[in-house]
Amino acid sequence: AALRERFGIAEDTPSFACPVAPDRLHPDFDRWVGNVLRRDPKTRLVLVDGPDAALRGPLVERFQRTLYDVLGQLWILPHLAAQDRVDLLAACDAVLDPPYAGGGGALALEALAVGTPVVTLASHCPGQTAGFYAAMGLDGCVAADETAYFRLALRIGQDKAFQADLRERIDDAAGKLFGNKAFATDYK
């Protein structure tokens, strides 16, 4: 609760984080996140500026064209230090793995390390997040298609029991991913 308060996120507000640099958010992401935000006006998406704040302007201009009807549900925070970014991931209900931005990588690992579900697409290139879930023996957060992606995100945000179960399963399986020398060697 304290982390959510620190970032201005009310307890009853479904919240998603996607703290990747603005220039890494493919235009397809607008449609994906628009599908989530339009279906629940209480939902918030928290984005974060990259180290180059100049990249924010073009992204905001794009959102004004593509997400004009849900702009009030988008929050863009200034660039965050590493620990603050991890705290944001822990505070939000889930992380949205954006299309074509690397398929998870460090962002997904950070989220999973604090028990936060990462919603990803099975065919997401290169699919690192799906691979992390496979290494952990978990299912439930890898969507088969774009429709399943936004439905899964909404379920995690709205169904607190489902979200708590996912978090518990992630925490229980974390040892299969973190501290697993074989996985770390394969991941390199």
XYZ file of N, CA and C in Angstrom:
564
model
N 0.822 -1.198 0.000
C 0.000 0.000 0.000
C 0.861 1.255 0.000
N 1.958 1.225 0.739
C 2.818 2.407 0.812
C 3.455 2.716 -0.542
N 3.841 1.666 -1.286
C 4.428 1.906 -2.608
C 3.399 2.500 -3.558
N 2.190 1.976 -3.537
C 1.137 2.524 -4.399
C 0.899 3.990 -4.054
N 0.853 4.289 -2.764
C 0.642 5.672 -2.322
C 1.784 6.566 -2.805
N 2.990 6.061 -2.714
C 4.166 6.839 -3.146
C 4.065 7.262 -4.612
N 3.471 6.390 -5.429
C 3.336 6.707 -6.849
C 1.962 7.291 -7.192
N 1.143 7.560 -6.174
C -0.154 8.181 -6.403
C -1.201 7.245 -6.976
N -1.055 5.952 -6.721
C -1.979 4.949 -7.257
C -2.915 4.506 -6.139
N -4.205 4.772 -6.291
C -5.184 4.370 -5.284
C -5.285 2.845 -5.240
N -5.599 2.314 -4.071
C -5.702 0.861 -3.884
C -6.727 0.221 -4.819
N -7.816 0.928 -5.092
C -8.883 0.352 -5.922
C -8.742 0.676 -7.403
N -7.582 1.184 -7.795
C -7.334 1.544 -9.192
C -6.476 0.481 -9.866
N -7.026 -0.233 -10.854
C -6.178 -1.167 -11.604
C -5.038 -0.385 -12.270
N -3.825 -0.833 -12.056
C -2.678 -0.089 -12.577
C -1.681 -1.027 -13.250
N -1.167 -0.540 -14.347
C -0.188 -1.290 -15.124
C 1.021 -0.411 -15.370
N 2.184 -1.012 -15.352
C 3.422 -0.292 -15.625
C 4.000 -0.769 -16.943
N 4.630 0.157 -17.625
C 5.404 -0.169 -18.816
C 6.545 0.840 -18.889
N 7.517 0.693 -17.990
C 8.583 1.689 -17.895
C 9.744 1.470 -18.866
N 9.429 1.430 -20.144
C 10.486 1.345 -21.157
C 10.661 2.728 -21.776
N 11.809 2.972 -22.357
C 12.075 4.265 -22.991
C 11.012 4.548 -24.054
N 10.524 5.786 -24.122
C 9.458 6.130 -25.065
C 9.731 5.740 -26.513
N 10.969 5.782 -26.942
C 11.274 5.451 -28.339
C 11.200 3.944 -28.595
N 11.015 3.150 -27.552
C 10.900 1.693 -27.722
C 9.447 1.216 -27.767
N 8.495 2.151 -27.644
C 7.077 1.788 -27.681
C 6.577 1.867 -29.126
N 6.436 0.715 -29.727
C 5.957 0.607 -31.111
C 4.533 1.143 -31.214
N 4.153 1.751 -32.332
C 2.773 2.245 -32.484
C 1.698 1.185 -32.258
N 1.992 -0.088 -32.475
C 1.004 -1.136 -32.182
C 0.628 -1.148 -30.701
N 1.545 -0.724 -29.856
C 1.284 -0.675 -28.417
C 0.087 0.212 -28.102
N -0.090 1.271 -28.883
C -1.212 2.184 -28.650
C -2.539 1.434 -28.747
N -2.653 0.581 -29.734
C -3.882 -0.202 -29.898
C -4.044 -1.181 -28.743
N -2.959 -1.842 -28.364
C -3.008 -2.822 -27.285
C -3.467 -2.164 -25.985
N -2.797 -1.059 -25.622
C -3.114 -0.407 -24.359
C -4.466 0.299 -24.449
N -4.819 0.792 -25.624
C -6.137 1.393 -25.805
C -7.245 0.398 -25.523
N -7.048 -0.838 -25.934
C -8.038 -1.891 -25.665
C -8.209 -2.125 -24.167
N -7.145 -2.013 -23.418
C -7.224 -2.191 -21.968
C -7.912 -0.981 -21.329
N -7.423 0.211 -21.633
C -7.913 1.415 -20.970
C -9.376 1.722 -21.296
N -9.772 1.480 -22.514
C -11.156 1.780 -22.910
C -12.168 0.857 -22.245
N -11.752 -0.305 -21.828
C -12.672 -1.259 -21.213
C -12.836 -1.056 -19.706
N -11.966 -0.253 -19.120
C -12.092 0.054 -17.694
C -11.580 1.468 -17.444
N -12.490 2.434 -17.332
C -12.085 3.831 -17.158
C -11.304 4.098 -15.871
N -11.321 3.170 -14.912
C -10.547 3.350 -13.679
C -9.083 2.958 -13.866
N -8.797 2.185 -14.885
C -7.451 1.664 -15.106
C -6.467 2.781 -15.437
N -5.243 2.626 -14.927
C -4.163 3.569 -15.210
C -2.973 2.809 -15.787
N -2.328 3.447 -16.754
C -1.077 2.925 -17.295
C 0.012 3.917 -16.933
N 1.051 3.417 -16.272
C 2.159 4.267 -15.841
C 3.351 4.002 -16.749
N 3.743 5.038 -17.451
C 4.921 5.006 -18.318
C 6.007 5.841 -17.661
N 7.222 5.709 -18.146
C 8.349 6.428 -17.557
C 9.212 6.998 -18.673
N 9.596 8.263 -18.499
C 10.531 8.873 -19.441
C 11.842 8.102 -19.434
N 12.491 8.067 -20.573
C 13.835 7.523 -20.647
C 14.823 8.568 -20.183
N 16.103 8.249 -20.245
C 17.109 9.220 -19.821
C 17.116 10.477 -20.691
N 16.632 10.365 -21.933
C 16.549 11.518 -22.837
C 15.106 12.007 -22.846
N 14.815 13.027 -22.052
C 13.444 13.537 -21.908
C 12.888 14.077 -23.222
N 13.738 14.370 -24.185
C 13.277 14.891 -25.473
C 12.429 13.870 -26.229
N 12.567 12.591 -25.877
C 11.796 11.553 -26.560
C 10.327 11.553 -26.138
N 10.019 12.206 -25.041
C 8.652 12.226 -24.526
C 7.707 12.972 -25.468
N 8.146 14.086 -26.024
C 7.298 14.919 -26.880
C 6.669 14.150 -28.035
N 7.466 13.468 -28.841
C 6.877 12.717 -29.952
C 5.905 11.628 -29.490
N 6.181 10.999 -28.348
C 5.285 9.967 -27.843
C 3.947 10.580 -27.420
N 3.999 11.708 -26.719
C 2.776 12.369 -26.283
C 1.963 12.822 -27.505
N 2.635 13.350 -28.505
C 1.934 13.758 -29.736
C 1.241 12.561 -30.386
N 1.929 11.440 -30.416
C 1.333 10.221 -30.982
C 0.125 9.795 -30.165
N 0.255 9.799 -28.840
C -0.868 9.419 -27.977
C -2.052 10.368 -28.141
N -1.785 11.637 -28.397
C -2.873 12.594 -28.602
C -3.691 12.240 -29.839
N -3.066 11.585 -30.794
C -3.781 11.141 -32.008
C -4.451 9.783 -31.804
N -3.749 8.866 -31.126
C -4.224 7.478 -31.073
C -4.983 7.120 -29.805
N -4.691 7.816 -28.721
C -5.303 7.500 -27.426
C -5.984 8.730 -26.818
N -6.432 9.623 -27.682
C -7.018 10.895 -27.247
C -8.140 10.723 -26.235
N -8.900 9.639 -26.351
C -10.059 9.429 -25.483
C -9.695 8.837 -24.119
N -8.463 8.397 -23.940
C -8.039 7.811 -22.660
C -6.770 8.467 -22.115
N -6.441 9.657 -22.615
C -5.204 10.327 -22.176
C -5.148 10.520 -20.664
N -6.297 10.758 -20.047
C -6.331 10.955 -18.601
C -5.979 9.710 -17.810
N -5.961 8.565 -18.471
C -5.622 7.312 -17.803
C -4.144 6.960 -17.948
N -3.412 7.783 -18.700
C -1.976 7.568 -18.916
C -1.193 8.512 -18.019
N -0.250 7.970 -17.294
C 0.643 8.785 -16.479
C 2.051 8.558 -16.991
N 2.762 9.650 -17.228
C 4.167 9.538 -17.634
C 5.013 10.175 -16.544
N 5.761 9.333 -15.859
C 6.642 9.797 -14.791
C 7.984 10.213 -15.368
N 8.692 11.084 -14.666
C 10.058 11.395 -15.100
C 10.936 10.152 -14.994
N 12.088 10.208 -15.634
C 13.037 9.090 -15.582
C 13.263 8.679 -14.129
N 13.285 7.388 -13.886
C 13.455 6.862 -12.532
C 14.808 6.179 -12.365
N 15.364 6.307 -11.187
C 16.555 5.538 -10.835
C 16.148 4.070 -10.781
N 17.120 3.177 -10.849
C 16.850 1.742 -10.933
C 15.946 1.242 -9.796
N 16.249 1.594 -8.549
C 15.437 1.105 -7.428
C 14.023 1.675 -7.476
N 13.890 2.918 -7.900
C 12.553 3.517 -8.021
C 11.738 2.804 -9.099
N 12.393 2.412 -10.184
C 11.699 1.668 -11.249
C 11.213 0.317 -10.720
N 12.059 -0.365 -9.963
C 11.666 -1.653 -9.375
C 10.514 -1.445 -8.390
N 10.560 -0.375 -7.612
C 9.464 -0.079 -6.689
C 8.161 0.170 -7.455
N 8.242 0.848 -8.581
C 7.050 1.067 -9.406
C 6.497 -0.268 -9.891
N 7.360 -1.154 -10.336
C 6.914 -2.473 -10.799
C 6.198 -3.216 -9.680
N 6.716 -3.127 -8.465
C 6.093 -3.790 -7.317
C 4.758 -3.150 -6.955
N 4.627 -1.851 -7.184
C 3.409 -1.123 -6.811
C 2.243 -1.394 -7.757
N 2.537 -1.669 -9.007
C 1.476 -1.853 -10.002
C 0.936 -3.283 -9.986
N -0.269 -3.440 -10.525
C -0.914 -4.752 -10.553
C -0.215 -5.709 -11.515
N 0.306 -5.168 -12.600
C 1.015 -5.989 -13.591
C 1.859 -5.079 -14.461
N 2.749 -5.697 -15.192
C 3.566 -5.012 -16.187
C 3.063 -5.449 -17.559
N 2.916 -4.495 -18.451
C 2.536 -4.815 -19.827
C 3.798 -4.874 -20.671
N 4.060 -6.031 -21.218
C 5.214 -6.267 -22.081
C 4.842 -5.734 -23.466
N 5.458 -4.632 -23.911
C 5.040 -4.033 -25.174
C 5.561 -4.804 -26.387
N 4.840 -4.693 -27.508
C 5.288 -5.410 -28.706
C 6.600 -4.851 -29.252
N 7.450 -5.741 -29.707
C 8.677 -5.408 -30.442
C 9.704 -4.622 -29.640
N 9.565 -4.549 -28.314
C 10.512 -3.761 -27.518
C 11.565 -4.640 -26.862
N 11.728 -5.836 -27.340
C 12.753 -6.703 -26.794
C 12.203 -7.948 -26.126
N 10.902 -8.026 -25.979
C 10.294 -9.244 -25.453
C 10.592 -9.518 -24.008
N 10.756 -8.490 -23.209
C 10.920 -8.701 -21.778
C 12.285 -8.308 -21.281
N 13.215 -9.213 -21.326
C 14.564 -8.931 -20.868
C 14.617 -8.484 -19.420
N 15.435 -7.472 -19.170
C 15.679 -7.006 -17.804
C 14.406 -6.522 -17.124
N 13.539 -5.837 -17.855
C 12.295 -5.342 -17.272
C 11.453 -6.493 -16.714
N 11.291 -7.547 -17.496
C 10.511 -8.696 -17.041
C 11.182 -9.363 -15.838
N 12.484 -9.488 -15.874
C 13.190 -10.097 -14.739
C 12.998 -9.278 -13.473
N 13.076 -7.951 -13.598
C 12.871 -7.094 -12.425
C 11.460 -7.266 -11.874
N 10.471 -7.290 -12.761
C 9.079 -7.446 -12.323
C 8.884 -8.799 -11.642
N 9.374 -9.849 -12.251
C 9.217 -11.186 -11.672
C 9.952 -11.304 -10.339
N 11.078 -10.604 -10.215
C 11.840 -10.651 -8.966
C 11.056 -10.071 -7.793
N 10.139 -9.133 -8.074
C 9.315 -8.565 -6.997
C 7.904 -9.157 -7.000
N 7.705 -10.221 -7.791
C 6.445 -10.940 -7.784
C 5.334 -10.330 -8.617
N 5.656 -9.395 -9.469
C 4.637 -8.734 -10.288
C 4.457 -9.474 -11.605
N 3.212 -9.844 -11.928
C 2.965 -10.529 -13.202
C 3.312 -9.636 -14.399
N 3.827 -10.244 -15.440
C 4.121 -9.555 -16.693
C 3.224 -10.176 -17.757
N 2.357 -9.354 -18.331
C 1.473 -9.827 -19.395
C 2.251 -9.745 -20.700
N 2.343 -10.869 -21.392
C 3.101 -10.912 -22.635
C 2.344 -11.723 -23.674
N 2.803 -11.642 -24.890
C 2.189 -12.357 -26.003
C 3.069 -13.548 -26.367
N 2.449 -14.694 -26.622
C 3.208 -15.916 -26.928
C 4.124 -15.736 -28.124
N 3.665 -15.035 -29.131
C 4.459 -14.858 -30.344
C 5.338 -13.622 -30.293
N 5.392 -12.997 -29.136
C 6.145 -11.754 -28.935
C 7.624 -11.984 -29.250
N 8.147 -11.195 -30.120
C 9.526 -11.352 -30.578
C 10.469 -10.612 -29.652
N 11.506 -11.188 -29.101
C 11.897 -12.575 -29.223
C 11.314 -13.480 -28.146
N 10.375 -12.997 -27.373
C 9.667 -13.860 -26.434
C 10.420 -14.228 -25.174
N 11.302 -13.365 -24.712
C 12.060 -13.688 -23.513
C 11.149 -13.897 -22.310
N 10.120 -13.061 -22.180
C 9.242 -13.186 -21.017
C 8.561 -14.544 -20.997
N 8.069 -14.992 -22.139
C 7.448 -16.319 -22.217
C 8.461 -17.394 -21.819
N 9.709 -17.210 -22.209
C 10.765 -18.144 -21.828
C 11.023 -18.148 -20.331
N 10.947 -16.965 -19.703
C 11.118 -16.899 -18.248
C 10.006 -17.681 -17.560
N 8.762 -17.471 -18.029
C 7.645 -18.212 -17.436
C 7.821 -19.716 -17.630
N 8.285 -20.127 -18.809
C 8.504 -21.557 -19.065
C 9.558 -22.112 -18.110
N 10.643 -21.348 -17.913
C 11.699 -21.797 -16.996
C 11.178 -21.928 -15.568
N 10.183 -21.116 -15.222
C 9.604 -21.148 -13.882
C 8.494 -22.199 -13.766
N 8.109 -22.782 -14.915
C 7.021 -23.757 -14.913
C 5.660 -23.116 -14.705
N 5.513 -21.860 -15.129
C 4.267 -21.125 -14.923
C 3.542 -20.874 -16.237
N 2.234 -20.904 -16.135
C 1.413 -20.463 -17.250
C 0.439 -19.431 -16.685
N -0.357 -18.851 -17.528
C -1.360 -17.912 -17.049
C -1.114 -16.475 -17.410
N 0.104 -16.111 -17.789
C 0.391 -14.718 -18.140
C 0.871 -14.558 -19.579
N 0.868 -15.642 -20.329
C 1.282 -15.580 -21.729
C 0.025 -15.691 -22.585
N -0.311 -14.593 -23.249
C -1.525 -14.536 -24.056
C -1.267 -15.085 -25.456
N -2.270 -15.762 -25.995
C -2.142 -16.361 -27.326
C -2.243 -15.330 -28.435
N -2.992 -14.247 -28.204
C -3.171 -13.225 -29.236
C -3.482 -11.891 -28.568
N -3.650 -10.870 -29.386
C -3.860 -9.527 -28.858
C -5.129 -9.428 -28.008
N -6.185 -10.078 -28.402
C -7.434 -10.055 -27.623
C -7.221 -10.703 -26.263
N -6.560 -11.840 -26.241
C -6.275 -12.508 -24.969
C -5.364 -11.649 -24.100
N -4.468 -10.898 -24.710
C -3.547 -10.003 -23.996
C -4.329 -8.979 -23.189
N -5.254 -8.251 -23.849
C -5.946 -7.209 -23.100
C -6.954 -7.799 -22.113
N -7.521 -8.945 -22.431
C -8.430 -9.590 -21.470
C -7.679 -10.054 -20.227
N -6.481 -10.605 -20.438
C -5.661 -11.053 -19.311
C -5.245 -9.859 -18.450
N -4.821 -8.783 -19.093
C -4.434 -7.587 -18.333
C -5.603 -7.099 -17.479
N -6.770 -7.007 -18.079
C -7.937 -6.544 -17.330
C -8.268 -7.487 -16.169
N -8.168 -8.779 -16.396
C -8.476 -9.728 -15.326
C -7.509 -9.554 -14.151
N -6.233 -9.386 -14.458
C -5.248 -9.195 -13.388
C -5.553 -7.914 -12.616
N -5.916 -6.850 -13.328
C -6.198 -5.582 -12.671
C -7.490 -5.581 -11.874
N -8.482 -6.306 -12.341
C -9.806 -6.254 -11.716
C -10.068 -7.374 -10.720
N -9.454 -8.522 -10.913
C -9.707 -9.696 -10.070
C -8.530 -9.857 -9.102
N -8.672 -9.267 -7.921
C -7.568 -9.249 -6.957
C -7.185 -10.647 -6.476
N -8.157 -11.564 -6.406
C -7.831 -12.936 -5.997
C -6.975 -13.618 -7.058
N -7.309 -13.415 -8.333
C -6.520 -13.977 -9.431
C -5.114 -13.394 -9.413
N -5.037 -12.084 -9.222
C -3.730 -11.426 -9.174
C -2.900 -11.954 -8.003
N -3.521 -12.094 -6.829
C -2.796 -12.598 -5.658
C -2.281 -14.013 -5.904
N -3.094 -14.841 -6.571
C -2.669 -16.202 -6.902
C -1.466 -16.173 -7.843
N -1.503 -15.309 -8.860
C -0.366 -15.196 -9.785
C 0.891 -14.760 -9.037
N 0.747 -13.763 -8.192
C 1.902 -13.267 -7.429
C 2.493 -14.368 -6.544
N 1.628 -15.120 -5.905
C 2.100 -16.212 -5.048
C 2.820 -17.273 -5.870
N 2.255 -17.617 -7.020
C 2.893 -18.621 -7.878
C 4.237 -18.118 -8.405
N 4.318 -16.836 -8.748
C 5.587 -16.254 -9.209
C 6.611 -16.314 -8.084
N 6.214 -15.895 -6.891
C 7.135 -15.933 -5.745
C 7.608 -17.358 -5.463
N 6.678 -18.312 -5.507
C 7.027 -19.710 -5.231
C 7.992 -20.290 -6.263
N 7.874 -19.840 -7.506
C 8.694 -20.393 -8.593
C 9.955 -19.578 -8.867
N 10.144 -18.492 -8.153
C 11.271 -17.597 -8.433
C 12.623 -18.299 -8.377
N 12.762 -19.260 -7.492
C 14.025 -19.985 -7.362
C 14.416 -20.749 -8.610
N 13.432 -21.109 -9.429
C 13.725 -21.810 -10.679
C 14.349 -20.877 -11.712
N 14.141 -19.588 -11.509
C 14.669 -18.598 -12.452
C 15.888 -17.892 -11.870
N 15.736 -17.390 -10.667
C 16.818 -16.659 -10.001
C 17.619 -17.638 -9.159
N 18.910 -17.587 -9.279
C 19.756 -18.522 -8.552
C 19.911 -19.848 -9.262
N 19.454 -19.917 -10.498
C 19.557 -21.134 -11.293
C 20.711 -20.941 -12.273
N 21.843 -21.499 -11.968
C 23.042 -21.292 -12.784
C 22.837 -21.765 -14.226
N 22.156 -22.877 -14.418
C 21.924 -23.392 -15.773
C 21.083 -22.409 -16.584
N 20.053 -21.846 -15.946
C 19.222 -20.875 -16.656
C 20.026 -19.629 -16.993
N 20.799 -19.136 -16.029
C 21.591 -17.933 -16.256
C 22.581 -18.139 -17.396
N 23.178 -19.290 -17.483
C 24.118 -19.582 -18.562
C 23.393 -19.609 -19.905
N 22.223 -20.241 -19.951
C 21.433 -20.289 -21.186
C 20.951 -18.912 -21.591
N 20.611 -18.073 -20.606
C 20.062 -16.750 -20.879
C 21.080 -15.845 -21.535
N 22.355 -15.994 -21.148
C 23.416 -15.159 -21.731
C 23.396 -15.342 -23.219
